[in-house]
Coordinates of C-alpha atoms and ligand atoms in Angstrom, one line a residue:
M283 CA -0.1 0.1 -0.1
A284 CA 1.3 3.6 -1.1
N285 CA 2.3 5.5 1.9
F286 CA 2.5 9.2 2.0
D287 CA 2.9 12.1 4.3
V288 CA -0.2 13.7 2.8
V289 CA -3.2 12.7 1.3
V290 CA -5.8 15.3 0.1
I291 CA -9.0 14.2 -1.4
G292 CA -10.5 16.5 -4.2
A293 CA -8.5 18.4 -6.4
G294 CA -10.5 21.7 -6.9
P295 CA -8.7 25.0 -6.2
G296 CA -8.6 24.0 -2.5
G297 CA -7.0 20.3 -3.0
Y298 CA -4.8 20.8 -5.8
V299 CA -3.2 24.2 -4.4
A300 CA -2.9 22.4 -0.9
A301 CA -1.1 19.3 -2.5
I302 CA 1.2 21.6 -4.6
R303 CA 2.0 23.3 -1.7
C304 CA 2.8 20.2 0.7
A305 CA 5.1 19.1 -2.3
Q306 CA 6.7 22.4 -2.3
L307 CA 7.5 22.1 1.4
G308 CA 8.9 18.8 0.8
M309 CA 6.0 16.3 1.7
S310 CA 5.2 13.4 -0.3
V311 CA 1.5 13.7 -1.6
A312 CA -1.1 12.0 -3.1
C313 CA -4.3 13.6 -4.5
V314 CA -7.4 11.7 -5.2
D315 CA -10.3 13.2 -7.2
E316 CA -13.0 11.2 -9.1
W317 CA -14.5 14.0 -11.3
K318 CA -14.8 12.8 -14.9
N319 CA -15.2 15.3 -17.9
P320 CA -18.3 14.7 -20.5
Q321 CA -16.0 12.5 -22.4
G322 CA -16.0 10.1 -19.2
K323 CA -12.1 11.1 -18.7
A324 CA -10.5 11.9 -15.5
S325 CA -10.5 15.7 -14.9
L326 CA -8.6 17.7 -12.4
G327 CA -9.6 21.2 -11.1
G328 CA -13.0 20.5 -9.4
T329 CA -16.2 22.5 -9.7
C330 CA -14.0 26.0 -10.5
L331 CA -12.1 24.6 -13.6
N332 CA -14.6 22.0 -15.1
V333 CA -18.0 23.8 -14.5
G334 CA -17.4 26.9 -12.4
C335 CA -15.4 30.0 -12.3
I336 CA -13.4 29.3 -15.5
P337 CA -16.1 28.1 -18.4
S338 CA -18.5 30.9 -16.8
K339 CA -16.1 33.5 -17.2
A340 CA -15.1 32.2 -20.8
L341 CA -18.8 32.8 -21.9
L342 CA -19.0 36.2 -20.3
E343 CA -16.1 37.2 -22.3
S344 CA -17.9 35.9 -25.4
S345 CA -21.2 37.4 -24.7
E346 CA -20.1 40.6 -23.4
N347 CA -18.0 40.7 -26.4
F348 CA -21.3 40.5 -28.9
E349 CA -22.9 43.0 -26.7
R350 CA -20.2 45.5 -27.1
V351 CA -20.2 45.3 -31.1
S352 CA -23.6 45.2 -31.5
H353 CA -24.4 48.1 -29.3
D354 CA -21.4 50.2 -27.9
F355 CA -18.8 50.4 -30.8
A356 CA -21.3 52.8 -32.8
A357 CA -20.2 55.7 -30.2
H358 CA -16.7 55.0 -31.1
G359 CA -17.6 55.8 -35.1
I360 CA -17.4 51.7 -35.6
S361 CA -20.2 50.4 -37.4
A362 CA -20.6 46.6 -37.7
T363 CA -23.7 45.2 -39.8
G364 CA -24.8 41.9 -39.7
V365 CA -23.0 40.8 -36.6
Q366 CA -23.6 37.1 -35.7
F367 CA -22.3 34.6 -33.2
D368 CA -22.1 31.0 -33.4
V369 CA -23.0 29.3 -29.9
A370 CA -21.2 26.4 -30.8
K371 CA -17.6 27.9 -31.5
M372 CA -18.2 30.0 -28.1
L373 CA -18.9 26.7 -26.4
A374 CA -15.9 24.8 -27.9
R375 CA -13.7 27.9 -27.2
K376 CA -15.3 27.7 -23.4
D377 CA -14.2 24.1 -23.8
K378 CA -10.6 24.1 -24.8
I379 CA -9.7 26.7 -22.1
V380 CA -11.2 24.5 -19.6
S381 CA -9.4 21.4 -21.0
D382 CA -6.2 23.4 -21.5
F383 CA -6.5 24.3 -17.2
T384 CA -7.4 20.8 -16.2
S385 CA -4.7 18.9 -18.1
G386 CA -2.3 22.0 -16.9
I387 CA -2.9 20.9 -13.1
G388 CA -1.9 17.3 -14.5
Q389 CA 1.4 19.1 -15.7
L390 CA 1.8 20.9 -12.3
F391 CA 1.4 17.8 -10.1
K392 CA 4.1 16.1 -12.3
K393 CA 6.2 18.7 -11.9
N394 CA 5.8 18.9 -8.5
K395 CA 5.7 15.1 -7.9
V396 CA 1.9 15.2 -6.8
T397 CA 0.7 11.5 -7.3
A398 CA -2.7 12.1 -9.1
V399 CA -5.0 9.1 -8.1
H400 CA -8.4 9.1 -10.1
G401 CA -11.5 7.3 -7.9
R402 CA -13.7 8.2 -5.1
A403 CA -11.8 8.3 -1.8
S404 CA -13.2 7.7 1.8
L405 CA -11.7 7.5 5.1
A406 CA -11.2 4.0 5.8
G407 CA -10.0 4.2 9.5
R408 CA -6.4 5.1 11.6
E409 CA -4.1 2.5 12.7
G410 CA -1.7 4.1 15.1
E411 CA -0.6 7.3 13.6
V412 CA -1.5 6.5 10.0
W413 CA -4.8 7.3 8.5
R414 CA -6.0 4.7 5.8
I415 CA -7.9 5.8 2.8
A416 CA -9.9 3.8 0.7
V417 CA -10.4 4.6 -3.2
A418 CA -13.0 3.2 -5.2
G419 CA -11.4 1.3 -7.9
S420 CA -7.9 1.5 -6.6
E421 CA -5.4 0.7 -3.9
A422 CA -5.9 2.0 -0.5
L423 CA -3.8 4.8 0.4
L424 CA -1.8 5.2 3.8
A425 CA -1.0 8.8 5.1
R426 CA -0.3 10.7 8.3
H427 CA -2.1 13.9 7.4
V428 CA -5.5 14.0 5.3
I429 CA -6.7 17.2 3.8
I430 CA -10.6 16.7 2.8
A431 CA -11.4 19.5 -0.1
T432 CA -14.2 17.6 -1.5
G433 CA -15.9 20.9 -2.3
S434 CA -20.0 21.3 -2.9
T435 CA -22.5 20.5 -5.0
P436 CA -25.7 22.2 -6.3
R437 CA -28.5 22.5 -3.9
A438 CA -31.4 20.8 -5.1
L439 CA -34.9 22.2 -5.3
P440 CA -37.6 19.5 -4.6
Q441 CA -40.3 21.4 -6.5
A442 CA -37.9 21.8 -9.7
P443 CA -36.0 18.4 -10.1
L444 CA -33.4 18.7 -12.8
D445 CA -33.6 16.7 -16.4
G446 CA -30.4 17.9 -17.5
T447 CA -31.9 19.2 -20.6
R448 CA -34.5 21.3 -20.1
I449 CA -34.1 21.8 -16.4
V450 CA -30.4 22.3 -15.2
D451 CA -27.9 23.8 -12.8
N452 CA -24.8 25.5 -13.8
S453 CA -23.3 22.7 -15.5
G454 CA -26.1 22.6 -17.9
A455 CA -26.5 26.4 -18.3
L456 CA -22.9 26.7 -19.3
S457 CA -23.7 24.2 -22.3
F458 CA -27.0 25.3 -23.9
S459 CA -26.3 24.4 -27.7
D460 CA -29.0 27.2 -28.7
V461 CA -30.0 30.3 -27.2
P462 CA -33.4 29.9 -25.4
E463 CA -35.9 32.4 -26.2
R464 CA -37.2 32.4 -22.7
L465 CA -34.9 31.3 -20.0
A466 CA -36.2 31.3 -16.2
I467 CA -34.0 31.4 -13.6
I468 CA -34.6 30.0 -9.8
G469 CA -32.3 32.2 -7.3
A470 CA -30.8 35.7 -8.1
G471 CA -27.7 34.8 -6.4
V472 CA -24.0 35.1 -8.0
I473 CA -25.0 31.9 -10.7
G474 CA -28.2 33.1 -11.8
L475 CA -26.9 36.8 -12.4
E476 CA -23.6 35.8 -14.0
L477 CA -25.5 32.8 -16.3
G478 CA -28.5 35.1 -16.7
S479 CA -26.4 38.0 -18.0
V480 CA -24.9 35.6 -20.4
W481 CA -27.8 34.4 -22.2
R482 CA -29.5 37.8 -22.1
R483 CA -26.6 38.8 -23.7
L484 CA -27.2 36.5 -26.6
G485 CA -31.0 37.3 -27.0
S486 CA -32.6 35.5 -24.2
E487 CA -35.5 36.9 -22.5
V488 CA -34.5 36.4 -18.6
I489 CA -36.7 36.2 -16.2
I490 CA -35.0 35.2 -12.2
L491 CA -37.3 34.6 -9.6
E492 CA -35.7 35.2 -5.8
A493 CA -37.2 33.7 -2.6
M494 CA -35.4 36.7 -0.7
P495 CA -37.3 40.3 -0.3
V496 CA -34.0 42.1 -0.6
F497 CA -31.4 42.0 -3.6
M498 CA -28.1 40.8 -2.8
P499 CA -28.2 40.8 0.9
A500 CA -24.7 40.1 1.1
A501 CA -23.7 43.1 -0.5
D502 CA -23.6 46.8 0.5
E503 CA -26.8 48.2 0.2
Q504 CA -26.3 51.1 -2.0
V505 CA -24.0 48.9 -4.2
A506 CA -27.2 46.3 -4.6
K507 CA -29.5 48.9 -5.1
E508 CA -27.4 50.5 -8.1
A509 CA -26.9 46.6 -9.2
L510 CA -30.8 46.0 -9.6
R511 CA -31.3 49.3 -11.4
A512 CA -28.1 48.4 -13.8
F513 CA -29.6 44.8 -14.5
A514 CA -33.2 46.0 -14.5
K515 CA -32.0 48.6 -17.3
Q516 CA -30.2 45.6 -19.3
G517 CA -33.5 43.9 -19.4
L518 CA -32.8 41.3 -16.6
K519 CA -36.3 41.0 -15.0
I520 CA -35.9 40.2 -11.5
H521 CA -38.7 39.1 -9.0
L522 CA -38.1 39.4 -5.4
G523 CA -39.8 38.0 -2.5
V524 CA -41.3 34.8 -4.5
Q525 CA -42.3 31.6 -3.6
I526 CA -41.8 28.5 -6.1
D527 CA -45.0 26.3 -5.8
K528 CA -44.3 23.9 -8.7
V529 CA -42.5 23.2 -11.6
T530 CA -44.0 20.9 -14.5
Q531 CA -43.0 20.4 -18.0
N532 CA -44.0 19.3 -21.4
K533 CA -42.0 18.2 -24.3
K534 CA -42.0 22.1 -25.7
E535 CA -41.7 24.3 -22.4
V536 CA -41.4 24.3 -19.0
N537 CA -44.1 25.6 -16.7
I538 CA -43.3 27.2 -13.0
A539 CA -46.1 28.1 -10.6
W540 CA -45.1 30.8 -8.3
R541 CA -46.4 33.1 -5.9
D542 CA -45.1 37.0 -6.0
A543 CA -44.5 39.1 -2.9
Q544 CA -48.1 39.9 -2.4
G545 CA -48.9 36.4 -2.4
A546 CA -50.7 36.3 -5.8
T547 CA -50.6 33.3 -7.9
Q548 CA -48.1 33.5 -11.3
E549 CA -47.2 31.5 -14.2
L550 CA -44.2 31.2 -15.9
L551 CA -43.7 29.4 -19.2
A552 CA -39.7 29.0 -20.5
D553 CA -37.9 27.0 -22.9
K554 CA -35.1 26.3 -20.2
L555 CA -35.0 26.8 -16.3
I556 CA -31.8 27.1 -14.5
V557 CA -32.0 26.3 -10.9
A558 CA -29.2 28.3 -8.9
V559 CA -30.6 28.3 -5.4
G560 CA -27.1 27.8 -3.7
R561 CA -24.8 25.1 -2.9
T562 CA -24.3 22.4 0.0
A563 CA -21.1 21.0 1.0
N564 CA -20.3 17.6 -0.5
T565 CA -19.5 14.7 2.1
Q566 CA -21.2 12.2 0.0
G567 CA -19.4 8.7 -0.1
L568 CA -16.7 10.4 2.2
G569 CA -16.7 8.0 5.2
A570 CA -17.4 10.9 7.4
V571 CA -19.9 9.4 9.7
D572 CA -18.2 6.3 10.1
A573 CA -14.8 8.0 10.5
G574 CA -16.5 10.3 13.5
L575 CA -15.9 13.3 11.6
K576 CA -18.0 16.4 12.7
L577 CA -20.3 18.1 10.7
D578 CA -22.1 21.4 11.5
A579 CA -26.1 22.1 11.1
A580 CA -25.5 23.0 7.4
G581 CA -24.0 19.5 6.7
R582 CA -20.4 21.2 6.2
I583 CA -17.3 19.5 8.2
E584 CA -16.6 21.5 11.5
V585 CA -13.3 22.9 11.5
D586 CA -11.2 25.6 13.5
A587 CA -9.7 28.8 12.2
H588 CA -6.5 26.8 11.1
C589 CA -9.1 24.0 9.3
R590 CA -8.6 21.3 12.0
S591 CA -11.6 19.0 12.0
N592 CA -12.0 16.8 15.3
L593 CA -10.3 14.0 14.0
P594 CA -6.2 13.9 14.6
N595 CA -4.2 15.1 11.5
V596 CA -7.5 15.5 9.4
Y597 CA -8.1 19.1 7.6
A598 CA -10.9 20.3 5.8
V599 CA -10.7 23.3 3.4
G600 CA -12.8 25.1 0.8
D601 CA -16.4 24.6 -0.1
V602 CA -16.9 21.8 2.3
V603 CA -16.4 24.2 5.1
R604 CA -17.8 27.4 6.9
G605 CA -17.0 30.6 4.7
P606 CA -18.1 31.8 1.4
M607 CA -17.9 29.2 -1.4
L608 CA -15.1 31.2 -3.5
A609 CA -12.1 29.4 -5.0
H610 CA -9.5 31.8 -3.9
K611 CA -10.8 31.2 -0.2
A612 CA -10.3 27.4 -0.9
S613 CA -6.9 27.8 -2.4
E614 CA -5.6 30.0 0.6
E615 CA -6.9 27.6 3.2
G616 CA -5.2 25.0 1.3
V617 CA -2.0 27.0 1.4
M618 CA -2.3 27.4 5.1
V619 CA -2.9 23.8 6.1
A620 CA -0.1 22.9 4.0
E621 CA 2.1 25.1 5.8
L622 CA 0.8 24.2 9.3
I623 CA 1.6 20.7 8.2
A624 CA 5.0 21.7 7.8
G625 CA 5.3 23.0 11.0
Q626 CA 5.1 26.7 9.7
A627 CA 2.6 29.3 10.8
G628 CA -0.5 29.4 8.4
H629 CA -3.0 32.0 8.3
C630 CA -6.3 32.9 6.2
D631 CA -8.1 36.0 7.3
M632 CA -11.8 35.5 6.7
N633 CA -12.6 39.3 6.7
L634 CA -9.6 39.9 3.8
V635 CA -11.7 37.5 1.2
P636 CA -12.6 39.7 -2.0
W637 CA -16.0 38.7 -3.6
V638 CA -16.5 39.6 -7.3
M639 CA -19.8 39.3 -9.3
Y640 CA -18.7 39.1 -13.0
A641 CA -21.9 41.0 -14.4
T642 CA -21.9 44.2 -16.0
P643 CA -20.8 46.5 -14.2
E644 CA -18.5 44.2 -12.4
I645 CA -19.2 44.3 -8.5
A646 CA -16.7 43.7 -5.7
W647 CA -16.2 44.4 -2.4
V648 CA -13.8 43.3 0.6
G649 CA -14.5 43.8 4.3
K650 CA -17.6 45.2 6.2
T651 CA -20.4 46.7 4.4
E652 CA -22.3 50.0 6.0
Q653 CA -25.2 47.8 7.3
Q654 CA -22.6 45.6 9.0
L655 CA -20.8 48.4 10.7
K656 CA -24.4 50.2 11.6
K657 CA -25.5 46.8 13.3
D658 CA -22.0 46.4 15.1
G659 CA -22.2 49.9 16.4
V660 CA -18.7 50.8 14.8
A661 CA -18.5 54.6 14.0
Y662 CA -17.4 55.1 10.5
K663 CA -16.5 57.5 7.8
A664 CA -17.5 56.8 4.0
G665 CA -15.9 58.2 0.8
Q666 CA -17.5 57.8 -2.4
F667 CA -16.7 58.5 -6.0
P668 CA -18.2 58.0 -9.2
F669 CA -16.5 56.3 -12.4
M670 CA -18.5 58.8 -14.5
V671 CA -15.8 61.6 -14.5
N672 CA -13.0 59.5 -14.2
G673 CA -11.2 60.0 -17.6
R674 CA -10.1 56.2 -18.2
A675 CA -13.6 55.5 -17.3
R676 CA -14.9 57.8 -20.1
A677 CA -12.7 56.7 -22.8
L678 CA -13.6 53.0 -22.2
G679 CA -17.3 54.2 -22.2
A680 CA -17.8 52.4 -18.9
T681 CA -19.0 55.2 -16.7
A682 CA -21.7 53.2 -14.3
G683 CA -21.0 52.8 -10.8
F684 CA -18.8 54.0 -8.0
V685 CA -16.2 53.0 -5.5
K686 CA -17.2 53.8 -1.6
I687 CA -14.8 53.2 1.2
L688 CA -15.4 52.8 4.6
A689 CA -13.0 53.9 7.5
D690 CA -13.1 53.7 11.0
A691 CA -14.0 57.1 12.3
G692 CA -11.2 57.3 15.0
S693 CA -8.2 55.4 13.6
D694 CA -9.0 56.1 9.8
R695 CA -8.1 52.3 9.2
I696 CA -10.0 50.8 5.9
L697 CA -12.9 48.6 7.0
G698 CA -14.4 48.0 3.7
V699 CA -14.3 48.7 0.3
H700 CA -17.1 48.5 -2.1
I701 CA -16.9 49.0 -6.0
I702 CA -19.7 48.7 -8.6
G703 CA -17.9 49.2 -11.9
A704 CA -15.7 48.1 -14.8
M705 CA -12.7 46.0 -13.8
A706 CA -14.0 45.9 -10.1
S707 CA -12.7 42.6 -10.0
E708 CA -9.2 43.8 -10.3
L709 CA -9.6 47.3 -8.4
V710 CA -10.6 45.4 -5.5
Q711 CA -7.1 43.7 -4.9
Q712 CA -5.8 47.4 -4.0
A713 CA -8.2 47.4 -1.5
V714 CA -7.3 44.0 -0.2
L715 CA -3.7 44.7 -0.1
A716 CA -4.4 48.1 1.6
M717 CA -6.2 46.1 4.3
A718 CA -3.8 43.5 4.4
F719 CA -1.4 46.0 5.9
S720 CA -4.2 47.8 7.9
A721 CA -3.9 50.8 5.7
S722 CA -5.8 54.1 6.5
S723 CA -7.7 56.1 4.1
E724 CA -4.8 58.5 4.2
D725 CA -2.5 56.0 3.3
L726 CA -4.5 55.5 -0.1
A727 CA -5.3 59.1 -0.3
R728 CA -1.4 59.7 -0.3
T729 CA -0.7 57.0 -2.8
I730 CA 0.1 58.3 -6.7
H731 CA -2.3 56.7 -9.0
A732 CA -1.5 56.4 -12.5
H733 CA -3.4 58.9 -14.8
P734 CA -5.5 58.1 -16.5
S735 CA -6.4 54.8 -14.7
L736 CA -9.8 53.4 -13.2
S737 CA -7.8 53.1 -10.2
E738 CA -7.8 57.2 -9.7
V739 CA -11.7 56.4 -8.7
M740 CA -10.3 54.1 -5.9
H741 CA -7.7 57.3 -5.0
E742 CA -10.6 59.9 -5.2
A743 CA -13.1 57.7 -2.8
A744 CA -10.0 57.6 -0.5
L745 CA -9.7 61.5 -0.8
A746 CA -13.4 61.9 -0.2
V747 CA -13.2 60.0 2.9
D748 CA -11.6 63.1 4.4
K749 CA -13.9 65.3 2.1
R750 CA -11.1 66.3 -0.1
A751 CA -11.9 64.7 -3.3
L752 CA -10.3 66.8 -6.2
H753 CA -12.4 66.1 -9.3
I754 CA -16.0 66.5 -7.9
Ligands
FAD276 P1 -14.5 22.0 -5.6 O1 -13.8 22.8 -6.7 O2 -15.8 21.8 -5.9 O3 -13.6 20.7 -6.0 C1 -13.6 19.5 -5.5 C2 -13.6 18.1 -5.8 O4 -13.6 17.3 -5.2 C3 -14.2 17.8 -7.3 O5 -13.4 17.7 -8.0 C4 -14.8 16.4 -6.9 O6 -15.1 15.8 -7.9 C5 -13.9 15.9 -5.7 N1 -14.6 14.9 -4.7 C6 -15.6 15.0 -4.1 N2 -15.9 13.9 -3.2 C7 -14.6 13.3 -3.6 C8 -14.4 12.0 -2.8 N3 -15.1 11.5 -1.7 N4 -13.4 11.5 -3.5 C9 -12.8 12.0 -4.5 N5 -13.1 13.4 -5.0 C10 -14.0 13.7 -4.5 N6 -15.5 31.0 -7.1 C11 -14.7 32.2 -7.4 O7 -14.0 32.3 -6.4 N7 -15.1 33.3 -8.5 C12 -15.7 32.6 -9.5 O8 -15.5 33.5 -10.3 C13 -16.6 31.6 -9.5 N8 -17.6 31.4 -10.4 C14 -18.4 30.1 -10.2 C15 -19.3 29.9 -11.0 C16 -20.2 28.6 -11.2 C17 -21.1 28.2 -12.0 C18 -19.8 28.1 -9.9 C19 -20.7 26.6 -9.7 C20 -19.0 28.3 -8.9 C21 -18.3 29.2 -9.0 N9 -17.4 29.6 -8.3 C22 -16.5 30.8 -8.2 C23 -17.1 28.9 -6.7 C24 -15.7 27.9 -6.6 O9 -16.0 27.3 -7.7 C25 -15.8 27.5 -5.6 O10 -15.6 27.9 -4.7 C26 -14.6 26.0 -5.8 O11 -14.3 25.4 -6.5 C27 -14.4 25.5 -4.5 O12 -13.1 24.5 -4.7 P2 -13.0 23.4 -3.8 O13 -11.7 22.9 -3.9 O14 -13.4 23.6 -2.1 O15 -14.0 22.4 -4.2
NAI277 P1 -26.1 31.9 -3.9 O1 -26.0 31.8 -2.4 O2 -25.4 33.2 -4.6 O3 -27.4 32.3 -4.3 C1 -28.3 31.5 -4.5 C2 -29.9 32.5 -4.4 O4 -31.1 31.5 -4.4 C3 -30.0 33.3 -3.0 O5 -30.3 34.4 -3.5 C4 -31.3 32.7 -2.3 O6 -32.0 33.7 -1.8 C5 -31.9 32.1 -3.6 N1 -33.2 30.9 -3.1 C6 -32.7 29.9 -2.6 N2 -33.8 29.3 -2.5 C7 -34.8 29.7 -3.3 C8 -36.1 29.4 -3.8 N3 -36.8 28.3 -3.0 N4 -36.8 30.1 -4.5 C9 -35.9 31.3 -5.2 N5 -34.9 31.4 -4.9 C10 -34.0 30.9 -3.8 O7 -25.9 30.5 -4.9 P2 -25.5 30.4 -6.3 O8 -25.9 31.5 -7.4 O9 -26.2 29.1 -6.4 O10 -23.8 30.3 -6.2 C11 -23.3 29.3 -5.4 C12 -21.8 29.7 -4.8 O11 -21.2 29.7 -5.9 C13 -22.4 31.1 -4.7 O12 -22.5 31.4 -3.3 C14 -20.9 31.4 -4.7 O13 -20.1 31.2 -3.5 C15 -20.0 30.9 -5.9 N6 -20.1 31.6 -7.4 C16 -19.3 32.5 -7.3 C17 -18.9 33.2 -8.2 C18 -18.3 34.3 -8.1 O14 -17.2 34.4 -7.2 N7 -18.1 35.3 -9.2 C19 -20.0 32.9 -9.3 C20 -20.9 31.9 -9.3 C21 -20.8 31.1 -7.9

């Protein structure tokens, strides 16, 4: 039986990064993963690379390009007639990006001498200091340390069972062979809004049904309001406070019976339905219960701040544990755990995990929202600046949105940064870095920002905290 210092279960961004970091630190590592691509071949990278972050961003870019050429280029004096798109080519481009990245992980494993094992792994007991990990279809592995990174799967909605064709989850929604004329989505979360944007840009009439009475409750309220306005202007129809009663279908269409916020019965007919109502931790088949692994009330593996489970030398990272279900959070936890196993001081600050939504405009934030600060009774100052008066934003034709910086009223330390606007996904990183070094808004305000650049909006927002923005 092969014996390793560490066996990692799951090769998503939590698991594969943990495996590489362990190898870098001189440990012998195996990473077991059961994912198969649609061709039935083992495919590393987990949800993120196969059916999540990477393919969704590929389609967001393709559809955004179509929208730009169709609507925005005229303002630049560029005319394009007879603009068409080819869904099959878009999907093929997306699939190629996915396969390049998933096979790239195999190469990274080889380079770092990580042993890749295909199959479903489960904890099969501990003898002395050594864990036994059973792998379906393959020889069991032995390891002193186990890192569980088994990710998450889409949460099912009993009223709307998936059929993989007409009623789909994120995987199906990334592979429609034609643009559905009428696309219904249950859940106005990140998947609903990103994938709704993709298909709306390509011509679908998109209707999103959301249970919560509030739109994007995790975002800063002002950002959420601005986003809702922008999405409505683009034609995304979003109904809040709904209840889904029953979903039926025939050969032609899906029929969704739902109740609106006032309780009135409604009916929605659609060609396709995407169910995107959140994800649940994946502990299935892991032997978690038999091994005595403690789960929390939401079914996630219970861990401490250092991702230690209740079992000796068993760690868990990423979507399968508490905290936001984000790839970069999973990876950072993977690095932390590898370093802890190596006897170093691993660390992962949950307050510094950036959030990004890749719609138009992009939305990104880090740290506390204004409503959280109010709730916690923290005295704060806010500075805000719009993209509208920024030279680069004007040149790009991307003038929607603003940056808002929240700083402690006493110390001026930055507590949160909220961005809605072009390249928010890139701009937010400046805020993460500033906050990681406990910067004050004055530190940002006194930093030279290149002109003309979108980052000047961040600079002006920092100046605005002290009521001295220069260009407004
Ligand atoms: P996963 O990526 O889910 O990987 C877990 C792996 O473990 C899988 O390969 C699975 O097959 C394997 N596995 C499970 N059980 C076993 C077992 N018993 N034995 C062997 N293998 C097993 N996040 C972002 O940060 N940015 C984005 O832009 C973004 N976009 C997304 C878009 C979509 C449509 C979706 C669905 C998600 C998106 N996410 C995004 C979330 C991101 O994909 C997840 O947070 C991330 O993949 C979690 O990583 P993980 O390693 O914890 O788990
Ligand atoms: P989500 O949690 O973002 O949104 C799910 C939405 O569905 C919520 O607004 C919820 O209120 C709603 N909902 C739940 N039950 C419902 C019901 N019965 N009827 C109507 N609405 C209902 O989850 P989503 O969009 O499925 O994405 C899962 C996770 O994947 C996200 O939480 C995020 O962590 C990750 N992700 C990240 C992305 C990014 O970073 N850009 C992109 C896509 C996904």
